[in-house]
Amino acid sequence: MTTTLSMPRAERTSTGSDFAELHRRINAAGLLERRPGYYAVRLGLVAAAYVTGWVAFVLIGASWWTLLVAVFLAIVFAQVALGAHDLAHRQVFRTNRPSARAGLVAGNLGIGMSYGYWMTKHTKHHANPNHDDLDPDVGPGVLVWSREAARGRGFLTRYQAFFFLPLLPLLGISLKRDSIQALRDGTVKQRRLEGALLAAHLVGYAAALLLVLTPLQALAFVVVHQALFGSYLGLTFAPNHKGMPHPDGTEDFLRKQVLTSRNVRGGWLVDAALGGLNHQIEHHLFPAMPTPHLRKAQPIVQAYCAELGVPYEITGLRDSYAQALRHLHDVGVDLRRRP
C-alpha cells in the first residue's frame, strides 16, 4: 500500500500555529524580502545565453557541429523553464501582471510551453503535494505512483522503474502536447494570446531549423535538443517528492508540505542546476521566497521541525533518484507476483 502520513504527537494546541511560528522566524530573518538584483542578473544571463545559442546556431550553419548547440540550448531551455517557475510563484515580481507577462514570454514564446497550463497544474500540486486524487504530478499516466493505481496495469507498470530514464527524453514533447491540448480544451484563461505566442515559437523554431540545416541535420537537432531538454526537466523535478509519503487529508499545512517533500544536498552548482528546487521543503512552505534565500532558510526550518518532532528528509542527489526508482519498482510489486 502507498505510505500515508500520520500526525506526529508533538504539536501545538492549534495545528495552524506551528506554521505561524515558523513564518514569524523566517520573516524575522528577512528571508521573504524580494531580491530584484539577483533576478536581474540571473534572468539576464539566461536571456543572453538564449540569444547566444541561436546566434551560434546561425553562424555555424549547415554543419553537424550544430548538435553541440542543441545540447547547449537544451540546458538554456531548462533554465528558462526554471525562471518561468519562479515567475509563476511571484518570486521575481510582487504582483501578478508583470509576473504573468514575463512568464508568457519565457514559457510560451521562449520554450513553447503554455505558461497558463503549467501554472494551473503546478498550483494544484502545491496545494496537495503527493495526494493521489488531487496532485496532477502523481496522477496515473504512463508512470504510476501508487499500488492502488497500478491495479489492472500491464507490462510497462510492472517494470516501470526500468523505463523511467528512457521515458524522460519525451517529457519536453509531452508538455508541449499537453499545452496545445489545454488551449484546445479552453482551460487556459488567455487562450488567444497564449495560442499566438505558442504558434510564434513553433513556427520560428521550425523555420530556423529548415532554413539553416539540411532535413537530416534538422531532425537530429530536434531529437538531441528536445530529448536533453525533457531529461533535464525530469531529473530536476523527480527528486523532490517521488517516493515520499502520500497525505491522507488529516495533516495541517506545515506537515503536509514537509512530510511529502525531500531536500537534496549540494553546493552552489546543485542550486544553479536545479534552480534552487533542491531546497524543496523550504520552497513548498514558502513558495514566494526568492531562490537565494532558500539555502539560508534551510537550517531554520530543519531546526524547527526537530523541535516539533516532524521528520525532515534530506539526502544526496544520487540517493534521491535511487529512492524514486525504488518507489516506482515497489508500486509494481503486486503485478510482478502474478503468475
Short mmCIF file of C-alpha atoms in Angstrom, two decimals:
data_model
loop_
_atom_site.label_atom_id
_atom_site.label_comp_id
_atom_site.label_asym_id
_atom_site.label_seq_id
_atom_site.Cartn_x
_atom_site.Cartn_y
_atom_site.Cartn_z
CA MET A 1 0.00 0.00 0.00
CA THR A 2 1.08 3.60 -0.51
CA THR A 3 2.66 5.14 2.57
CA THR A 4 0.37 7.76 4.07
CA LEU A 5 1.12 10.47 6.56
CA SER A 6 0.11 10.47 10.19
CA MET A 7 0.04 13.40 12.56
CA PRO A 8 3.01 13.35 14.97
CA ARG A 9 2.07 13.77 18.59
CA ALA A 10 4.44 16.65 19.18
CA GLU A 11 2.39 19.64 18.01
CA ARG A 12 0.99 22.79 19.48
CA THR A 13 -2.58 23.20 20.65
CA SER A 14 -3.52 24.71 17.29
CA THR A 15 -2.07 22.97 14.24
CA GLY A 16 -2.06 26.24 12.33
CA SER A 17 0.12 27.90 14.97
CA ASP A 18 3.05 25.66 14.07
CA PHE A 19 3.45 27.23 10.64
CA ALA A 20 2.64 30.68 12.02
CA GLU A 21 5.61 30.44 14.38
CA LEU A 22 7.90 29.23 11.60
CA HIS A 23 6.69 32.06 9.37
CA ARG A 24 7.49 34.54 12.14
CA ARG A 25 11.06 33.24 12.41
CA ILE A 26 11.62 33.24 8.66
CA ASN A 27 10.20 36.73 8.31
CA ALA A 28 12.33 38.00 11.19
CA ALA A 29 15.40 36.71 9.34
CA GLY A 30 14.42 38.83 6.32
CA LEU A 31 14.14 35.79 4.04
CA LEU A 32 10.81 36.77 2.48
CA GLU A 33 12.15 40.04 1.09
CA ARG A 34 12.47 40.41 -2.70
CA ARG A 35 15.85 40.06 -4.45
CA PRO A 36 15.48 42.16 -7.63
CA GLY A 37 19.23 42.40 -8.18
CA TYR A 38 19.67 38.63 -8.07
CA TYR A 39 16.85 38.03 -10.56
CA ALA A 40 18.03 40.82 -12.86
CA VAL A 41 21.42 39.11 -13.12
CA ARG A 42 20.08 35.55 -13.30
CA LEU A 43 17.35 36.17 -15.85
CA GLY A 44 19.64 38.48 -17.79
CA LEU A 45 22.28 35.77 -18.06
CA VAL A 46 19.71 33.20 -19.15
CA ALA A 47 18.34 35.58 -21.79
CA ALA A 48 21.88 36.30 -23.03
CA ALA A 49 22.61 32.56 -23.22
CA TYR A 50 19.36 32.03 -25.16
CA VAL A 51 20.29 34.65 -27.74
CA THR A 52 23.90 33.44 -27.90
CA GLY A 53 22.77 29.89 -28.59
CA TRP A 54 20.61 30.87 -31.55
CA VAL A 55 23.27 33.23 -32.93
CA ALA A 56 25.79 30.37 -32.75
CA PHE A 57 23.23 28.13 -34.48
CA VAL A 58 23.01 30.53 -37.43
CA LEU A 59 26.76 31.20 -37.62
CA ILE A 60 27.71 27.51 -37.60
CA GLY A 61 25.10 26.83 -40.25
CA ALA A 62 24.52 23.53 -42.01
CA SER A 63 27.02 21.51 -40.01
CA TRP A 64 26.80 18.57 -37.66
CA TRP A 65 28.58 20.79 -35.13
CA THR A 66 25.18 22.40 -34.55
CA LEU A 67 24.36 19.36 -32.39
CA LEU A 68 26.63 20.92 -29.77
CA VAL A 69 24.41 23.98 -29.97
CA ALA A 70 21.42 21.67 -29.46
CA VAL A 71 23.00 20.43 -26.22
CA PHE A 72 23.68 23.99 -25.08
CA LEU A 73 20.16 25.15 -25.92
CA ALA A 74 18.63 22.19 -24.10
CA ILE A 75 20.32 23.42 -20.92
CA VAL A 76 19.27 27.01 -21.63
CA PHE A 77 15.63 25.99 -22.30
CA ALA A 78 15.55 24.20 -18.94
CA GLN A 79 16.92 27.29 -17.23
CA VAL A 80 14.22 29.38 -18.93
CA ALA A 81 11.63 26.92 -17.59
CA LEU A 82 13.06 27.28 -14.08
CA GLY A 83 12.89 31.05 -14.45
CA ALA A 84 9.24 30.78 -15.51
CA HIS A 85 8.66 28.64 -12.41
CA ASP A 86 9.97 31.43 -10.18
CA LEU A 87 7.87 33.99 -12.05
CA ALA A 88 4.74 31.88 -11.51
CA HIS A 89 5.40 31.85 -7.75
CA ARG A 90 5.86 35.65 -7.74
CA GLN A 91 9.41 35.33 -6.51
CA VAL A 92 10.56 37.93 -9.04
CA PHE A 93 7.70 40.46 -9.06
CA ARG A 94 5.30 41.11 -6.21
CA THR A 95 2.17 41.41 -8.36
CA ASN A 96 0.57 39.07 -10.87
CA ARG A 97 0.54 41.26 -14.00
CA PRO A 98 4.32 41.62 -14.58
CA SER A 99 4.84 38.02 -13.43
CA ALA A 100 2.31 36.73 -15.95
CA ARG A 101 3.66 38.85 -18.80
CA ALA A 102 7.22 37.72 -18.23
CA GLY A 103 6.02 34.14 -17.76
CA LEU A 104 4.20 34.18 -21.11
CA VAL A 105 7.31 35.45 -22.86
CA ALA A 106 9.54 32.86 -21.17
CA GLY A 107 7.18 29.90 -21.37
CA ASN A 108 5.06 30.27 -24.50
CA LEU A 109 7.37 32.29 -26.72
CA GLY A 110 10.71 31.16 -25.32
CA ILE A 111 10.35 27.39 -24.95
CA GLY A 112 6.95 26.57 -26.46
CA MET A 113 5.14 25.55 -23.27
CA SER A 114 1.89 27.12 -22.09
CA TYR A 115 2.51 29.24 -19.01
CA GLY A 116 -1.18 29.19 -18.08
CA TYR A 117 -1.48 25.41 -18.41
CA TRP A 118 1.63 24.76 -16.36
CA MET A 119 0.73 27.32 -13.68
CA THR A 120 -2.70 25.74 -13.16
CA LYS A 121 -1.18 22.28 -12.93
CA HIS A 122 1.62 23.38 -10.60
CA THR A 123 -0.74 25.30 -8.32
CA LYS A 124 -2.76 22.12 -7.77
CA HIS A 125 0.45 20.27 -6.97
CA HIS A 126 1.49 22.82 -4.34
CA ALA A 127 -1.93 22.75 -2.70
CA ASN A 128 -1.92 18.96 -2.29
CA PRO A 129 1.56 17.50 -2.89
CA ASN A 130 1.60 13.73 -3.43
CA HIS A 131 -2.16 13.44 -2.91
CA ASP A 132 -3.33 10.53 -5.04
CA ASP A 133 -6.52 12.27 -6.16
CA LEU A 134 -5.60 15.97 -6.10
CA ASP A 135 -1.96 16.24 -7.21
CA PRO A 136 -1.70 16.01 -11.03
CA ASP A 137 2.01 15.15 -10.73
CA VAL A 138 1.22 11.76 -9.16
CA GLY A 139 -1.97 11.02 -11.09
CA PRO A 140 -1.89 7.81 -13.11
CA GLY A 141 -0.33 8.26 -16.52
CA VAL A 142 2.43 6.45 -18.34
CA LEU A 143 4.04 6.03 -14.92
CA VAL A 144 2.03 5.11 -11.82
CA TRP A 145 2.95 6.25 -8.31
CA SER A 146 0.73 4.11 -6.06
CA ARG A 147 -0.10 0.40 -5.85
CA GLU A 148 -3.80 1.15 -5.89
CA ALA A 149 -3.49 2.94 -9.24
CA ALA A 150 -1.29 0.11 -10.56
CA ARG A 151 -4.05 -2.49 -10.30
CA GLY A 152 -5.00 -3.90 -13.67
CA ARG A 153 -1.99 -2.34 -15.39
CA GLY A 154 0.29 -4.25 -17.72
CA PHE A 155 3.94 -4.83 -18.56
CA LEU A 156 5.05 -1.19 -18.51
CA THR A 157 3.83 -0.60 -14.95
CA ARG A 158 5.18 -3.94 -13.80
CA TYR A 159 8.73 -2.89 -14.72
CA GLN A 160 8.27 0.89 -14.85
CA ALA A 161 11.39 1.64 -12.81
CA PHE A 162 13.46 0.37 -15.75
CA PHE A 163 11.54 2.61 -18.17
CA PHE A 164 11.81 5.80 -16.11
CA LEU A 165 15.09 7.11 -17.54
CA PRO A 166 14.34 6.06 -21.15
CA LEU A 167 11.00 7.90 -20.96
CA LEU A 168 12.45 11.18 -19.64
CA PRO A 169 13.56 12.44 -23.09
CA LEU A 170 9.88 12.51 -24.10
CA LEU A 171 8.89 14.88 -21.27
CA GLY A 172 9.50 18.08 -23.21
CA ILE A 173 7.39 16.90 -26.14
CA SER A 174 4.70 15.70 -23.71
CA LEU A 175 4.48 19.13 -22.05
CA LYS A 176 4.16 20.82 -25.44
CA ARG A 177 1.41 18.39 -26.43
CA ASP A 178 -0.43 18.98 -23.15
CA SER A 179 -0.07 22.74 -23.66
CA ILE A 180 -1.74 22.54 -27.06
CA GLN A 181 -4.45 20.27 -25.65
CA ALA A 182 -5.14 22.75 -22.83
CA LEU A 183 -5.59 25.52 -25.41
CA ARG A 184 -7.98 23.35 -27.41
CA ASP A 185 -9.97 22.48 -24.29
CA GLY A 186 -10.24 26.14 -23.31
CA THR A 187 -8.79 25.54 -19.84
CA VAL A 188 -6.26 28.36 -20.32
CA LYS A 189 -7.55 31.85 -19.48
CA GLN A 190 -5.73 33.91 -22.12
CA ARG A 191 -6.37 31.37 -24.85
CA ARG A 192 -5.81 33.60 -27.90
CA LEU A 193 -2.70 35.29 -26.56
CA GLU A 194 -1.14 32.04 -25.38
CA GLY A 195 -2.04 30.34 -28.66
CA ALA A 196 -0.46 33.15 -30.69
CA LEU A 197 2.75 33.03 -28.66
CA LEU A 198 2.94 29.23 -28.86
CA ALA A 199 2.39 29.37 -32.62
CA ALA A 200 5.11 32.03 -32.96
CA HIS A 201 7.54 29.80 -31.09
CA LEU A 202 6.74 26.68 -33.10
CA VAL A 203 6.83 28.46 -36.47
CA GLY A 204 10.07 30.26 -35.59
CA TYR A 205 11.69 27.07 -34.30
CA ALA A 206 10.72 25.06 -37.38
CA ALA A 207 11.70 27.85 -39.78
CA ALA A 208 15.14 28.26 -38.20
CA LEU A 209 15.87 24.55 -38.50
CA LEU A 210 14.59 24.14 -42.04
CA LEU A 211 16.24 27.33 -43.36
CA VAL A 212 19.66 26.70 -41.82
CA LEU A 213 20.07 22.91 -41.69
CA THR A 214 19.60 20.04 -44.07
CA PRO A 215 16.47 17.93 -43.35
CA LEU A 216 18.55 15.18 -41.73
CA GLN A 217 20.51 17.65 -39.62
CA ALA A 218 17.27 19.38 -38.60
CA LEU A 219 15.78 16.05 -37.46
CA ALA A 220 18.92 15.23 -35.47
CA PHE A 221 18.88 18.69 -33.89
CA VAL A 222 15.26 18.29 -32.76
CA VAL A 223 15.92 14.85 -31.30
CA VAL A 224 19.02 15.93 -29.35
CA HIS A 225 17.58 19.26 -28.23
CA GLN A 226 14.15 18.05 -27.10
CA ALA A 227 15.43 14.79 -25.58
CA LEU A 228 18.02 16.54 -23.42
CA PHE A 229 15.56 19.30 -22.50
CA GLY A 230 13.00 16.74 -21.33
CA SER A 231 15.61 14.75 -19.45
CA TYR A 232 16.90 17.86 -17.68
CA LEU A 233 13.41 18.85 -16.56
CA GLY A 234 12.57 15.33 -15.41
CA LEU A 235 15.77 14.95 -13.44
CA THR A 236 15.18 18.36 -11.84
CA PHE A 237 11.70 17.57 -10.52
CA ALA A 238 12.00 13.81 -9.87
CA PRO A 239 13.99 14.01 -6.59
CA ASN A 240 11.52 16.37 -4.90
CA HIS A 241 8.51 14.20 -3.97
CA LYS A 242 8.73 10.82 -5.68
CA GLY A 243 8.89 8.04 -3.12
CA MET A 244 7.82 10.30 -0.26
CA PRO A 245 4.64 9.60 1.82
CA HIS A 246 1.19 10.41 0.46
CA PRO A 247 -1.15 12.56 2.61
CA ASP A 248 -4.46 11.26 3.95
CA GLY A 249 -6.14 14.64 4.42
CA THR A 250 -5.65 15.00 8.20
CA GLU A 251 -2.41 16.98 8.05
CA ASP A 252 -2.01 20.65 8.76
CA PHE A 253 -0.21 22.86 6.22
CA LEU A 254 3.27 22.52 7.70
CA ARG A 255 3.20 18.74 7.94
CA LYS A 256 1.56 18.28 4.57
CA GLN A 257 4.36 20.22 2.90
CA VAL A 258 7.32 18.94 4.93
CA LEU A 259 6.48 15.25 5.07
CA THR A 260 5.78 14.94 1.35
CA SER A 261 8.96 16.74 0.24
CA ARG A 262 12.62 15.83 0.08
CA ASN A 263 15.65 18.12 0.09
CA VAL A 264 18.82 17.37 -1.84
CA ARG A 265 22.26 18.27 -0.51
CA GLY A 266 24.70 20.19 -2.65
CA GLY A 267 26.57 23.43 -3.11
CA TRP A 268 26.09 26.37 -5.44
CA LEU A 269 26.39 24.16 -8.55
CA VAL A 270 23.45 21.99 -7.47
CA ASP A 271 21.48 25.13 -6.60
CA ALA A 272 22.16 26.55 -10.07
CA ALA A 273 21.46 23.30 -11.93
CA LEU A 274 18.19 22.61 -10.10
CA GLY A 275 17.08 26.22 -9.83
CA GLY A 276 17.04 26.01 -6.03
CA LEU A 277 14.42 23.26 -6.11
CA ASN A 278 16.83 21.02 -4.23
CA HIS A 279 15.55 23.02 -1.21
CA GLN A 280 12.09 21.60 -1.90
CA ILE A 281 10.81 21.65 1.69
CA GLU A 282 11.53 25.35 2.11
CA HIS A 283 10.12 26.08 -1.34
CA HIS A 284 6.84 24.32 -0.55
CA LEU A 285 6.49 26.07 2.79
CA PHE A 286 7.30 29.48 1.30
CA PRO A 287 6.64 29.36 -2.47
CA ALA A 288 7.23 33.10 -2.94
CA MET A 289 10.61 33.01 -1.21
CA PRO A 290 13.39 34.11 -3.63
CA THR A 291 15.65 31.24 -4.67
CA PRO A 292 18.86 32.55 -3.00
CA HIS A 293 17.07 32.67 0.38
CA LEU A 294 16.05 29.01 0.32
CA ARG A 295 19.51 27.83 1.38
CA LYS A 296 19.53 30.32 4.26
CA ALA A 297 16.06 29.20 5.37
CA GLN A 298 17.02 25.52 5.40
CA PRO A 299 18.72 25.35 8.83
CA ILE A 300 15.90 27.40 10.40
CA VAL A 301 13.24 25.07 9.01
CA GLN A 302 15.17 21.92 9.86
CA ALA A 303 15.77 23.02 13.44
CA TYR A 304 12.12 23.97 13.87
CA CYS A 305 10.95 20.61 12.54
CA ALA A 306 13.26 18.93 15.06
CA GLU A 307 11.56 20.96 17.83
CA LEU A 308 8.17 19.68 16.70
CA GLY A 309 9.30 16.11 16.09
CA VAL A 310 8.41 16.36 12.39
CA PRO A 311 10.67 14.22 10.16
CA TYR A 312 12.78 16.30 7.78
CA GLU A 313 14.10 14.38 4.76
CA ILE A 314 17.41 15.43 3.24
CA THR A 315 19.67 13.25 1.14
CA GLY A 316 22.23 13.28 -1.66
CA LEU A 317 21.32 13.72 -5.32
CA ARG A 318 22.07 10.13 -6.37
CA ASP A 319 20.21 8.70 -3.39
CA SER A 320 17.19 10.86 -4.17
CA TYR A 321 16.98 9.31 -7.63
CA ALA A 322 17.52 5.85 -6.15
CA GLN A 323 14.62 6.38 -3.73
CA ALA A 324 12.33 7.47 -6.57
CA LEU A 325 13.28 4.43 -8.67
CA ARG A 326 12.80 2.07 -5.72
CA HIS A 327 9.36 3.52 -5.17
CA LEU A 328 8.44 3.04 -8.82
CA HIS A 329 9.63 -0.56 -8.65
CA ASP A 330 7.71 -1.18 -5.41
CA VAL A 331 4.49 0.14 -6.97
CA GLY A 332 4.56 -2.73 -9.46
CA VAL A 333 5.36 -5.46 -6.94
CA ASP A 334 1.83 -6.91 -6.87
CA LEU A 335 1.81 -7.14 -10.65
CA ARG A 336 5.12 -9.00 -10.67
CA ARG A 337 3.80 -11.54 -8.15
CA ARG A 338 1.09 -12.68 -10.52
CA PRO A 339 1.80 -15.87 -12.48
#
